[in-house]
XYZ file of C-alpha atoms in Angstrom:
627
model
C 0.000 0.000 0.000
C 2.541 2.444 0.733
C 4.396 2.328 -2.472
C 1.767 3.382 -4.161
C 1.352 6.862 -2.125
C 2.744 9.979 -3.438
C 5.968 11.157 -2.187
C 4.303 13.818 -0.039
C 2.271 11.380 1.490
C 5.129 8.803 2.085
C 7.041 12.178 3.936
C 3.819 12.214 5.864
C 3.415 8.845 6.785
C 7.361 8.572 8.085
C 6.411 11.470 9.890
C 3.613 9.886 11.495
C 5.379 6.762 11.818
C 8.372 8.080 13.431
C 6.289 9.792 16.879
C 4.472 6.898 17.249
C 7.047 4.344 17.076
C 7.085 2.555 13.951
C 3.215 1.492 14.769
C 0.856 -0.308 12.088
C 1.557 1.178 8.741
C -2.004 0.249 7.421
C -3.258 1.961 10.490
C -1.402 4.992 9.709
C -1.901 5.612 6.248
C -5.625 4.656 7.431
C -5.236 7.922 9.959
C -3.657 10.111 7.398
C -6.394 9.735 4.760
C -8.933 10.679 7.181
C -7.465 13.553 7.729
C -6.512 14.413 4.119
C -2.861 13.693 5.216
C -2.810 16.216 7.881
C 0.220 15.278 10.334
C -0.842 17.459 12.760
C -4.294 16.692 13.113
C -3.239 12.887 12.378
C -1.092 13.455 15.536
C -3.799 15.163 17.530
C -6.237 12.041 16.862
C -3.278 9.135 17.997
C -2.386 10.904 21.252
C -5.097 13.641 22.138
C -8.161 11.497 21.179
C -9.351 14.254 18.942
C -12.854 13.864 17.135
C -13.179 11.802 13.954
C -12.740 13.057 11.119
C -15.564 12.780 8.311
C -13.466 11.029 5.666
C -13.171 12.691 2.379
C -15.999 11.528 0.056
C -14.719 8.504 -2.980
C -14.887 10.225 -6.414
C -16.475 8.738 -8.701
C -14.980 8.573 -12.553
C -16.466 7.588 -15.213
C -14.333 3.868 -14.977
C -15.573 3.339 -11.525
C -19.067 2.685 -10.676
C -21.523 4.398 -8.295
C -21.370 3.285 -5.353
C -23.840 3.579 -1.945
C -22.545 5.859 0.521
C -20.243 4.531 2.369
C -21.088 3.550 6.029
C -17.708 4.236 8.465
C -16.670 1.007 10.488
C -14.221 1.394 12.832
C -12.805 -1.909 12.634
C -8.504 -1.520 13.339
C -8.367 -4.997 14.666
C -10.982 -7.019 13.235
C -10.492 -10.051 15.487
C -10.646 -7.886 18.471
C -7.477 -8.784 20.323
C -3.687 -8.270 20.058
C -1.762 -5.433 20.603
C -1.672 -2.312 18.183
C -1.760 1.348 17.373
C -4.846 3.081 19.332
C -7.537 4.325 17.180
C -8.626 7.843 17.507
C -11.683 8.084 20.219
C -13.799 10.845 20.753
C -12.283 13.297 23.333
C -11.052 17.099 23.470
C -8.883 18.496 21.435
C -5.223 19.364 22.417
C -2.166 21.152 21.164
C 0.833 20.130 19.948
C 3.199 21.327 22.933
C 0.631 19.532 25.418
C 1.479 16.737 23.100
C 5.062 16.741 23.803
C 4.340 17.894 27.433
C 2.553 14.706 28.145
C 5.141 12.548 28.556
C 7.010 14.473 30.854
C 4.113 15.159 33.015
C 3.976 11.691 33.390
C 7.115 10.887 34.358
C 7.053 13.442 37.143
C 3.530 12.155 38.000
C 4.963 8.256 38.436
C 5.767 8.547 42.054
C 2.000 9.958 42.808
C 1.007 7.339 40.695
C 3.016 4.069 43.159
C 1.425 5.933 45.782
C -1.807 6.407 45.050
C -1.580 2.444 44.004
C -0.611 1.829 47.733
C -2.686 3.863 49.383
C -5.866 2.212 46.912
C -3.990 -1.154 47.698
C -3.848 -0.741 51.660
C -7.400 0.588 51.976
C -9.281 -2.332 49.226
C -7.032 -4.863 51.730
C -8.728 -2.750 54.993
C -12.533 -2.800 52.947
C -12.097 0.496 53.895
C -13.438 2.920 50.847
C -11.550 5.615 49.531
C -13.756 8.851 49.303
C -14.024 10.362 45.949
C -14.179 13.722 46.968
C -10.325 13.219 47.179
C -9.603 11.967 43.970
C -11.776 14.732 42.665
C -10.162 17.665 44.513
C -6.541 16.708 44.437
C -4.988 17.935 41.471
C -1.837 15.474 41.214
C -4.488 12.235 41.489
C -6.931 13.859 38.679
C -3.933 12.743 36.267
C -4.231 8.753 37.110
C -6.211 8.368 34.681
C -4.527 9.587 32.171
C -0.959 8.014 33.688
C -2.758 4.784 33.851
C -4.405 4.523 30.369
C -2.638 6.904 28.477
C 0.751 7.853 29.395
C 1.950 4.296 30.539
C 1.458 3.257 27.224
C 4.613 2.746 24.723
C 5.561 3.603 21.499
C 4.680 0.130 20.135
C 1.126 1.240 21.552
C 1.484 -1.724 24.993
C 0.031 -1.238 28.377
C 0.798 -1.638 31.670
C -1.921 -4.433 32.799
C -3.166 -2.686 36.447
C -3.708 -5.285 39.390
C -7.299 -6.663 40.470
C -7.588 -3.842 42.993
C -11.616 -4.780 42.910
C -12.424 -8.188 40.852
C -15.436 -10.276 41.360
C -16.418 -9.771 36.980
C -19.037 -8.598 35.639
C -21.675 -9.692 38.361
C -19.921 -7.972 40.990
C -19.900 -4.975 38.679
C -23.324 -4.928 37.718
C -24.294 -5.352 41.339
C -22.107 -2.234 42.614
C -23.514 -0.466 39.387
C -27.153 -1.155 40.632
C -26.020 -0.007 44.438
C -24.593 3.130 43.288
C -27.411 4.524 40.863
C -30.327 2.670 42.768
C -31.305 1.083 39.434
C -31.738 -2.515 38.638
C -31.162 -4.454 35.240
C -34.132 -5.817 33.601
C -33.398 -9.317 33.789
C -33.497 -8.798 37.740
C -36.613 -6.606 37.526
C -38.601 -9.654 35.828
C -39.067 -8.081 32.643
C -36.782 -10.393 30.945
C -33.702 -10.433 29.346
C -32.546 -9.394 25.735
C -31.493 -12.563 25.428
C -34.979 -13.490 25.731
C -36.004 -11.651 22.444
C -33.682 -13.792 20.012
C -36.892 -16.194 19.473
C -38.958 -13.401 17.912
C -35.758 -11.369 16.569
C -34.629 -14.513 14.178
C -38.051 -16.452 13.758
C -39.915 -13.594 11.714
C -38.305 -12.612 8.251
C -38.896 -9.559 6.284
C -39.066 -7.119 9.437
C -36.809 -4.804 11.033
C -35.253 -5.660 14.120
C -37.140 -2.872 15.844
C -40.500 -3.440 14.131
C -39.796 -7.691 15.278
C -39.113 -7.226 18.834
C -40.985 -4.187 19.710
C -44.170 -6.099 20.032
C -42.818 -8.161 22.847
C -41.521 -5.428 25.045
C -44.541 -3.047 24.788
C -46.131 -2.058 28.108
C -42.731 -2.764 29.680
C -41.696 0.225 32.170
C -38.633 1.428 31.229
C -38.057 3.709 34.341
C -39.349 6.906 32.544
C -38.887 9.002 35.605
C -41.881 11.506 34.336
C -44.044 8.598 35.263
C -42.912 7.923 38.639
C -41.520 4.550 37.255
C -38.631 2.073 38.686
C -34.974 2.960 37.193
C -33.729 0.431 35.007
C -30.436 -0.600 33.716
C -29.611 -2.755 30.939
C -29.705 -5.855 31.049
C -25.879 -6.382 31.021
C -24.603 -10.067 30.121
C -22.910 -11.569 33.267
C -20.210 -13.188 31.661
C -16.412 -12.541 30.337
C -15.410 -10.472 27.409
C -15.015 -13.249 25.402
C -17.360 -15.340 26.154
C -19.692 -11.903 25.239
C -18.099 -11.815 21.921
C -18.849 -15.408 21.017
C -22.534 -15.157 22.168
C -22.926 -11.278 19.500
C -20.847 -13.581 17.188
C -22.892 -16.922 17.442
C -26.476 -15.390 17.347
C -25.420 -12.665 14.972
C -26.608 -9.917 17.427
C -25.086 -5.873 17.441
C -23.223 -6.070 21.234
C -22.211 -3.181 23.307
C -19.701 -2.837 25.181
C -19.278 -0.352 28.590
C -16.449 0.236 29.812
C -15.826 2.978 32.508
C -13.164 3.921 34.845
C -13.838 4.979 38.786
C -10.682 7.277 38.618
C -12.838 9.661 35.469
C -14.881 12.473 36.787
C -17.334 12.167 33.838
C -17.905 8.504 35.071
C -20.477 8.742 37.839
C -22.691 11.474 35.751
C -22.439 8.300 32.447
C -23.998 5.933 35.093
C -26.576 8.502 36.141
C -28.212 9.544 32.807
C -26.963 7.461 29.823
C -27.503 4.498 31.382
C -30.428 4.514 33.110
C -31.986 6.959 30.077
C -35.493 5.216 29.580
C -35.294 6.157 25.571
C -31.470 4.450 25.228
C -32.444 1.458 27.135
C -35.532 0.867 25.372
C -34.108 1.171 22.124
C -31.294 -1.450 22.914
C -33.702 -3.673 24.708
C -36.173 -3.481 21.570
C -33.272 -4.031 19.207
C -31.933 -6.788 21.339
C -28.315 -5.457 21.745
C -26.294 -7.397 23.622
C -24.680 -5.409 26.759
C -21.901 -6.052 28.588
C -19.570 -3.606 31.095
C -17.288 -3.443 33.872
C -14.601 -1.138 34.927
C -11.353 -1.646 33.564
C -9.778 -1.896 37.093
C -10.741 -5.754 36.466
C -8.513 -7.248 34.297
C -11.324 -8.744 32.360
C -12.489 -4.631 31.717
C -9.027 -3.933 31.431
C -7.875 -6.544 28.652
C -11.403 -5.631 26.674
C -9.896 -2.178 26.753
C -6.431 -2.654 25.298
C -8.423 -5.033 22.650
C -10.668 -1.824 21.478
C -7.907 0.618 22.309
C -9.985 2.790 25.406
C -8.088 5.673 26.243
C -10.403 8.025 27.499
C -13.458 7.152 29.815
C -16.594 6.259 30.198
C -16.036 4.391 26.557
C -18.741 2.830 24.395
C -18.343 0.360 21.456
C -20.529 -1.733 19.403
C -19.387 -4.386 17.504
C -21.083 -6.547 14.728
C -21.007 -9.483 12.021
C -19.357 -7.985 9.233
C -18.203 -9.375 6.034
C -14.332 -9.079 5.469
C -13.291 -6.064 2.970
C -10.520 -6.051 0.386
C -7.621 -3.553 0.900
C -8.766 -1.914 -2.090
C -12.849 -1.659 -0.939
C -13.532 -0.462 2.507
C -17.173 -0.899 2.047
C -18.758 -4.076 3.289
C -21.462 -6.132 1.198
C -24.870 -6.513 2.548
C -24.858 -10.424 1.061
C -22.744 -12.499 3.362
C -20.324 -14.854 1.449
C -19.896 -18.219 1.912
C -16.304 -18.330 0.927
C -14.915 -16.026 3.670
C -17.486 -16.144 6.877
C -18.365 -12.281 8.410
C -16.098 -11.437 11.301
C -16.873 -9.647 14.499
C -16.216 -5.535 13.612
C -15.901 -2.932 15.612
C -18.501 -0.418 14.340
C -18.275 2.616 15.970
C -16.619 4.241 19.262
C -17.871 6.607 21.690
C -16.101 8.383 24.747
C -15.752 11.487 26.424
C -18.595 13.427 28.846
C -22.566 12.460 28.658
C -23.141 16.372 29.487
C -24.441 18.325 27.415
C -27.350 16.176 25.613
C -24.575 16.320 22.278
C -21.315 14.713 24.373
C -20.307 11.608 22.782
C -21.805 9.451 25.378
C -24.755 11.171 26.136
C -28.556 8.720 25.529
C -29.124 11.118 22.940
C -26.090 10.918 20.841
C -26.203 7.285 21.314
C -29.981 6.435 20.535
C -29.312 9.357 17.611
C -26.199 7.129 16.218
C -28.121 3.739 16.754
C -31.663 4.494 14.703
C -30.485 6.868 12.421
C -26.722 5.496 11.082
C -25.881 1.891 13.164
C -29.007 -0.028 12.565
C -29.980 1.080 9.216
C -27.015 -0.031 7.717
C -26.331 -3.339 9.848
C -30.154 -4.513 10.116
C -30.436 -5.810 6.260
C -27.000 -7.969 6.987
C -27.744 -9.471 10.070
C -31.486 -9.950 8.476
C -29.274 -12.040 5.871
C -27.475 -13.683 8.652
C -30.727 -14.938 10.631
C -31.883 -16.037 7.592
C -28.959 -18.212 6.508
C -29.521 -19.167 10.242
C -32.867 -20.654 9.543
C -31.982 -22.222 6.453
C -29.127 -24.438 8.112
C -31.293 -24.904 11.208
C -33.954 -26.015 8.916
C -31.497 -28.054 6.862
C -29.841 -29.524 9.647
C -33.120 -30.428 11.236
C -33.584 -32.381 8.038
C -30.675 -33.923 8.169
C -31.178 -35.348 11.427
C -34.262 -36.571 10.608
C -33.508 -38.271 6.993
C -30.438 -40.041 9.423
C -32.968 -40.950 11.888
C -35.153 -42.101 9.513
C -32.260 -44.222 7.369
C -30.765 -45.202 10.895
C -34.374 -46.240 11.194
C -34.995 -48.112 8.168
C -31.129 -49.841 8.452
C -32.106 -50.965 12.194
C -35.504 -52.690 10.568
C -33.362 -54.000 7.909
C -31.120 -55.870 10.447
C -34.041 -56.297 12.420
C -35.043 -58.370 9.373
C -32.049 -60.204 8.299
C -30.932 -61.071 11.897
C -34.733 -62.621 12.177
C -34.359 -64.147 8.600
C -31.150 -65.650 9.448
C -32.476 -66.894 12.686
C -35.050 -68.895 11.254
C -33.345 -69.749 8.998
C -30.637 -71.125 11.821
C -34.104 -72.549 13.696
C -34.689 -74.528 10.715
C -31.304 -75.618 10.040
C -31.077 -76.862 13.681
C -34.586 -78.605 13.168
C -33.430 -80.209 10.317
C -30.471 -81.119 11.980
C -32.544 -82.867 14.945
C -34.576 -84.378 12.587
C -31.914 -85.775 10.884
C -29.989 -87.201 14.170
C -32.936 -88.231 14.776
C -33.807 -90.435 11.459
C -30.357 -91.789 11.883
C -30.607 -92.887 15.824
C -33.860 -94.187 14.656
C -32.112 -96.044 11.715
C -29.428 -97.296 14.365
C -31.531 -98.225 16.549
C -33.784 -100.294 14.202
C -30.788 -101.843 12.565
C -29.709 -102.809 16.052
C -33.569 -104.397 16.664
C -33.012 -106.091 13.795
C -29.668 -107.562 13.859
C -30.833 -108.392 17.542
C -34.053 -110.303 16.590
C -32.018 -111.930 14.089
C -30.222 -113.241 16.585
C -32.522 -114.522 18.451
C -34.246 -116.066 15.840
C -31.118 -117.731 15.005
C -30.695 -118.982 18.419
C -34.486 -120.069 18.704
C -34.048 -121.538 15.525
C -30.495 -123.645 16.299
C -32.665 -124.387 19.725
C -35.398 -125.746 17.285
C -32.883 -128.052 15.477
C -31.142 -129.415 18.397
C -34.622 -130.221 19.652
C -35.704 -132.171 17.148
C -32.053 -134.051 17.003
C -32.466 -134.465 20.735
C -36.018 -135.814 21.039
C -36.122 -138.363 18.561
C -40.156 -139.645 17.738
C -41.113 -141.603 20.586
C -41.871 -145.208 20.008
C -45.482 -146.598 20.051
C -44.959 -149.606 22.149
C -43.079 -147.583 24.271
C -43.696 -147.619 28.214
C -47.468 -147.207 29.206
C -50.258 -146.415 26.633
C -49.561 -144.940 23.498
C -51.372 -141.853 22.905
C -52.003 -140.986 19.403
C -53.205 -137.091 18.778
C -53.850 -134.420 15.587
C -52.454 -131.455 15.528
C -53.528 -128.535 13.130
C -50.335 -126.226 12.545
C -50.962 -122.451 11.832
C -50.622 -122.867 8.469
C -53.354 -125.330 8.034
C -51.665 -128.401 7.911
C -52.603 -131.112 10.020
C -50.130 -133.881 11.908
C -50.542 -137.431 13.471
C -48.432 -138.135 16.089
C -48.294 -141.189 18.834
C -46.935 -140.443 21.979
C -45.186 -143.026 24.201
C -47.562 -143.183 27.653
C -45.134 -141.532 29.901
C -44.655 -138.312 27.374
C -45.017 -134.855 28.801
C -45.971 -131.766 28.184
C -42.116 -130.602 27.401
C -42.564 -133.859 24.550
C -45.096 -132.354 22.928
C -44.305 -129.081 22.789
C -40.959 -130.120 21.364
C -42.583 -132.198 18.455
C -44.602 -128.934 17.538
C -41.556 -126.925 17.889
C -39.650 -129.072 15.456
C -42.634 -128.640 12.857
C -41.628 -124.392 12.290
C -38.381 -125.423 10.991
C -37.819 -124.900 7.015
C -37.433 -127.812 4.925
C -34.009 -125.965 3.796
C -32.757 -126.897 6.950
C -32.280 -131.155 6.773
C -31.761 -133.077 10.140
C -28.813 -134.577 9.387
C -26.924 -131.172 10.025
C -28.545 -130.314 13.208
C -26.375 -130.018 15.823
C -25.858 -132.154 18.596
C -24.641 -130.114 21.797
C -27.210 -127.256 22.789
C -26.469 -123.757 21.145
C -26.081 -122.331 24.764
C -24.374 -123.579 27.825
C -27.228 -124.516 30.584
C -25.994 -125.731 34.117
C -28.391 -128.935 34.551
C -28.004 -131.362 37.212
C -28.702 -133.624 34.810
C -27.727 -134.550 31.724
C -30.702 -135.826 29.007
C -32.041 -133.495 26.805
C -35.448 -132.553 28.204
C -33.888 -131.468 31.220
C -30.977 -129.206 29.680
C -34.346 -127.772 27.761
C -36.499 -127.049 30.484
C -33.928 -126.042 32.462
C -33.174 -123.346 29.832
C -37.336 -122.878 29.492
C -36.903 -121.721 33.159
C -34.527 -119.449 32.319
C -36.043 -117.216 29.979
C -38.721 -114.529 30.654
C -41.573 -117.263 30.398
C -42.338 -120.104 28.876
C -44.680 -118.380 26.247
C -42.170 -116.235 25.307
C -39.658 -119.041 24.624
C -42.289 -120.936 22.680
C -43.540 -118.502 20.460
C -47.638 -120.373 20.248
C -50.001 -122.099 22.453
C -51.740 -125.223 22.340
C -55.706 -126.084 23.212
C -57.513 -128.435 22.407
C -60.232 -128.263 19.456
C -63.307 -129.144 21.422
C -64.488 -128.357 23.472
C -61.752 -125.848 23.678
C -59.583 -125.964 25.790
C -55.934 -123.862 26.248
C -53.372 -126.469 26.886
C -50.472 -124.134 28.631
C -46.754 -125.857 28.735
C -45.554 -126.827 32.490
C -42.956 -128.377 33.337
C -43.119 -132.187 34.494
C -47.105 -132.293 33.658
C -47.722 -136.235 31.424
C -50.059 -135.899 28.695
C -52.209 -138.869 30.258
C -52.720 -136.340 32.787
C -54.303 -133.912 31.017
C -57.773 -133.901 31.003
C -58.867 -132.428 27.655
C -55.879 -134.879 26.300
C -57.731 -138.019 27.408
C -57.828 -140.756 25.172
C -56.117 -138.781 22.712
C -57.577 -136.281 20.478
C -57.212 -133.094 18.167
C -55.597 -129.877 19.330
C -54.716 -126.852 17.243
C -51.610 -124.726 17.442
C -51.959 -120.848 17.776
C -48.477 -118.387 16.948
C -48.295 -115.752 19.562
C -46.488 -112.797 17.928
C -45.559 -112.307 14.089
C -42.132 -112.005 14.476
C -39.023 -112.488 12.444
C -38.554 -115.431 15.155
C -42.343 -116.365 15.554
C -43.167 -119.812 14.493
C -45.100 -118.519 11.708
C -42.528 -117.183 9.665
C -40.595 -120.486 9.791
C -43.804 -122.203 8.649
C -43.722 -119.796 4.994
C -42.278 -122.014 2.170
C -42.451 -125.323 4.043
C -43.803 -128.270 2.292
C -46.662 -130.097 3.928
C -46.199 -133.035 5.654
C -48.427 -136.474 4.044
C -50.921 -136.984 6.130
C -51.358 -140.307 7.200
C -54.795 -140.751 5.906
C -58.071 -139.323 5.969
C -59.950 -141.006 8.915
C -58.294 -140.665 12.065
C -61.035 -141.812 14.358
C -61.838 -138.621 15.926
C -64.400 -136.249 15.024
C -63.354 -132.188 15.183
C -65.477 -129.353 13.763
C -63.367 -129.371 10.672
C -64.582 -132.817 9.825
């Protein structure tokens, strides 16, 4: 920038340079052109906190369009904090030798200055307070001020940072604030807070800020003092600096800031009519400006006045969302861009006296500046702001709901599939069962099966051993032959004589021997029993009925009973029993033969496929149903 300034201007701007110390050059030349390159007034404005300058109007040429007129923004450090070159602030006016006088009034004034920081130190530690009257009256500590905002400063523009000689913030300040003017802040007077009107400033488009919020403060008392109403003060945020910013910044709302100093006479008359005027605090409560003071013998006060370079107390500022401006365009677009976001700016500043009505400070000047120039020219960009607001709120909100909705729909879709694949496991395992199942069945049936094989094949090498064993009994054996018919399942019909002593075990035997298959020929039967029986003796019937005895029953073993035909009569096997002793066997007779079970090892099945016996002949001299 400075290579393109004339050579007077470049003489000008060293000039300006050199007093202050080599400060910000864009600062400077920023200075100079407000005064028209003026270094005396330029030097009158950095160290006497002379009034600003209207700047000279842009002229417009026929290459450069028309432009609005240009609104001034007092914005030297846009970000608000780091150290720099004091802007001018309103103040009075001063000479040049009172310039150069200043600094050595101040060194002479140091030693009044450690003890007046003593004295203030010993009588805070006491609680005892110090009366004003003497701060007023005595000429040497009417300079503090000045020594402690003012002349401490360097060249490089640095401050001395003063000690906590009262802390507690900005709710300790408020609270003194309402003690000393007998005034209370709205939020405390239950008329609510500013912060309260954000709803209705940012949820109504196409309206001013005044025209959106004025319908929820009206009937509000104000304190109008012609009315016999309560004082009110505003309702200050009771919170840091910072955190102040970040609240103007995040809700795109027009803060201002209050910063006053104890040591300043003009200080007590400030509290007393600016800021309990009922017309400035109505207009920032209906415009929803965000307030926030303290006296800069806090630190927190005190670093918020080295950020917007106070010099000269009481001191107001108010700040806004403004979009960034090129270094060759130093007036702001309404339409915020959504390359390069809009940074907090430092609109205008305002100190010196609130007497007369026209001091800097005064409500009048104020609610003048804020209806008439501030809020004009700010409204339509902040209106942009809300609305951009709105539309990300809104879009977010939609957001949130299309991801719940698709966090919805995924859950039902694993909902689904975890269901699908557990039935689908259910079944599986089902299946599984089932099959285990089929297979012990399978086992289990083969295992049946090879185990009634068995024991048909040991009934059936019991069956051949039998017959090997009991060979036919003789007819003219011992006692009286007795000659009986027997009718076989299968339909064919024996004659057999039994010797007179035969039993009961003899006859079952010979019917026994009648279910073997003709496959099987007598000559290979075998001749020791198929199991080993412990028999005290020796012959054949008794090794069998001594193995009868040994199985579950004698039916069982058997496999069929015997009765006779007729009348009928059930002939049941017992051991030892002759057949001359049976009554329905007397004489001799017919008796049929009737399988128990169907079996692989029944009698029955041995029966299929056998060839009939030849009967002996047709008359047997005995009458049965049959015949």
């Amino acid at each position: 920038m400075a290579s393109s300034l004339s050579p007077s201007q470049q003489q000008a701007l060293a000039q300006v340079l050199e007093f202050t110390g080599n400060a910000d050059t864009d600062v400077a030349v920023g200075v100079l052109s407000a005064v028209d390159w003026d270094v005396q007034r330029a030097a009158e404005m950095i160290f006497g906190g002379g009034p600003t300058p209207t700047p000279a109007p842009v002229p417009v040429t026929p290459s450069t369009p028309a432009i609005m007129e240009e609104f001034e923004i007092d914005d030297s450090e846009v970000d608000l904090g780091g150290p720099g070159t004091p802007r001018p602030t309103p103040g009075h006016t001063a000479s040049l030798p009172t310039l150069l006088l200043r600094p050595l009034l101040s060194l002479l004034s140091l030693p009044l200055t450690l003890l007046s920081s003593l004295l203030r130190l010993l009588l805070t530690a006491l609680r005892i307070p110090l009366p004003r009257a003497l701060l007023t009256n005595y000429t040497p500590f009417r300079g503090l001020t000045f020594l402690r905002f003012a002349s401490s400063a360097n060249r490089n523009g640095a401050r001395t940072h003063p000690r906590n000689a009262r802390g507690g913030g900005a709710e300790r300040w408020v609270r003194e604030l309402e003690e000393e003017t007998g005034a209370v802040c709205l939020g405390r007077a239950g008329l609510g807070s500013s912060s309260a009107l954000q709803t209705t400033s940012t949820s109504e488009g196409g309206s001013s800020l005044t025209n959106r919020a004025g319908n929820a403060v009206d009937g509000m008392d104000f304190g109008d003092e012609e009315e016999g109403g309560r004082r009110m003060l505003p309702d200050f945020a009771l919170c840091g600096y910072e955190e102040a910013l970040r609240i103007a910044q995040r809700e795109a709302r027009i803060a201002c800031i209050v910063l006053v100093s104890e040591e300043h006479d003009d200080v007590a008359e400030f509290k007393r009519t600016t800021l309990t005027s009922p017309t400035f605090l109505r207009t920032l409560h209906t415009n929803n400006i965000l307030t926030w003071g303290g006296d800069v013998s806090s630190p927190e006060a005190h670093s918020a006045a080295q950020k917007l370079h106070a010099t000269t107390f009481p001191f107001l500022a108010f700040l806004a969302l403004q979009p960034p401006r090129t270094p060759r365009s130093h007036t702001p677009s309404h339409t915020p861009s959504n390359s390069t976001p809009p940074q907090l700016t430092v609109l205008s500043r305002h100190a010196g006296p609130s007497t007369p009505s026209s001091g800097p400070t005064s409500a009048h000047t104020l609610t003048t500046h804020l209806t008439t120039t501030l809020l004009p020219r700010i409204t339509p960009f902040l209106h942009t702001i809300h609305a951009q607001q709105r539309t990300r709120a809104l879009e977010r909100a939609m957001r949130e709901e299309q991801d719940r909705a698709f966090a919805l729909g995924a859950q039902r879709d694993r909902d689904r599939l975890t269901q699908k694949a557990l039935e689908a496991e259910t079944a599986r395992l089902q299946q599984q069962q089932e099959a285990e199942a089929r297979e012990e069945a399978e086992r289990r049936r083969q295992r049946e099966e090879e185990e009634e094989v068995r024991r048909a094949e040991e009934r059936m090498a019991w069956r051949r051993w039998t017959r090997r064993s009991f060979a036919q009994a003789d007819a003219n054996g011992g006692g009286k032959a007795l000659r009986l018919a027997i009718r076989l399942p299968t339909g064919q019909r024996l004659v057999h004589t039994f010797a007179g002593d035969a039993d009961l075990t003899d006859l079952y035997a010979y019917i026994d021997a009648q279910f073997i298959p003709a496959s099987l020929p007598s000559s290979e039967d075998p001749s020791s029993p198929p199991t080993s029986v412990s028999s005290p003796s020796s012959t054949p019937k008794a090794i069998l009925e001594t193995y009868i005895a040994s199985a579950q029953s004698a039916s069982a073993y058997w496999g069929f009973t015997v009765a006779s035909s007729f009348p009928r009569v059930e002939i049941p096997w017992e051991k030892g029993v002759e057949l001359a002793g049976v009554k329905a066997l007397e004489g001799g007779g017919q008796v049929v033969v009737e399988v128990l079970n169907s079996g692989r090892s029944s009698p029955r099945a041995s029966l299929d496929g056998k060839g009939k016996e030849k009967e002996e002949g047709d008359d047997d001299g005995y009458d049965t149903e049959e015949d």
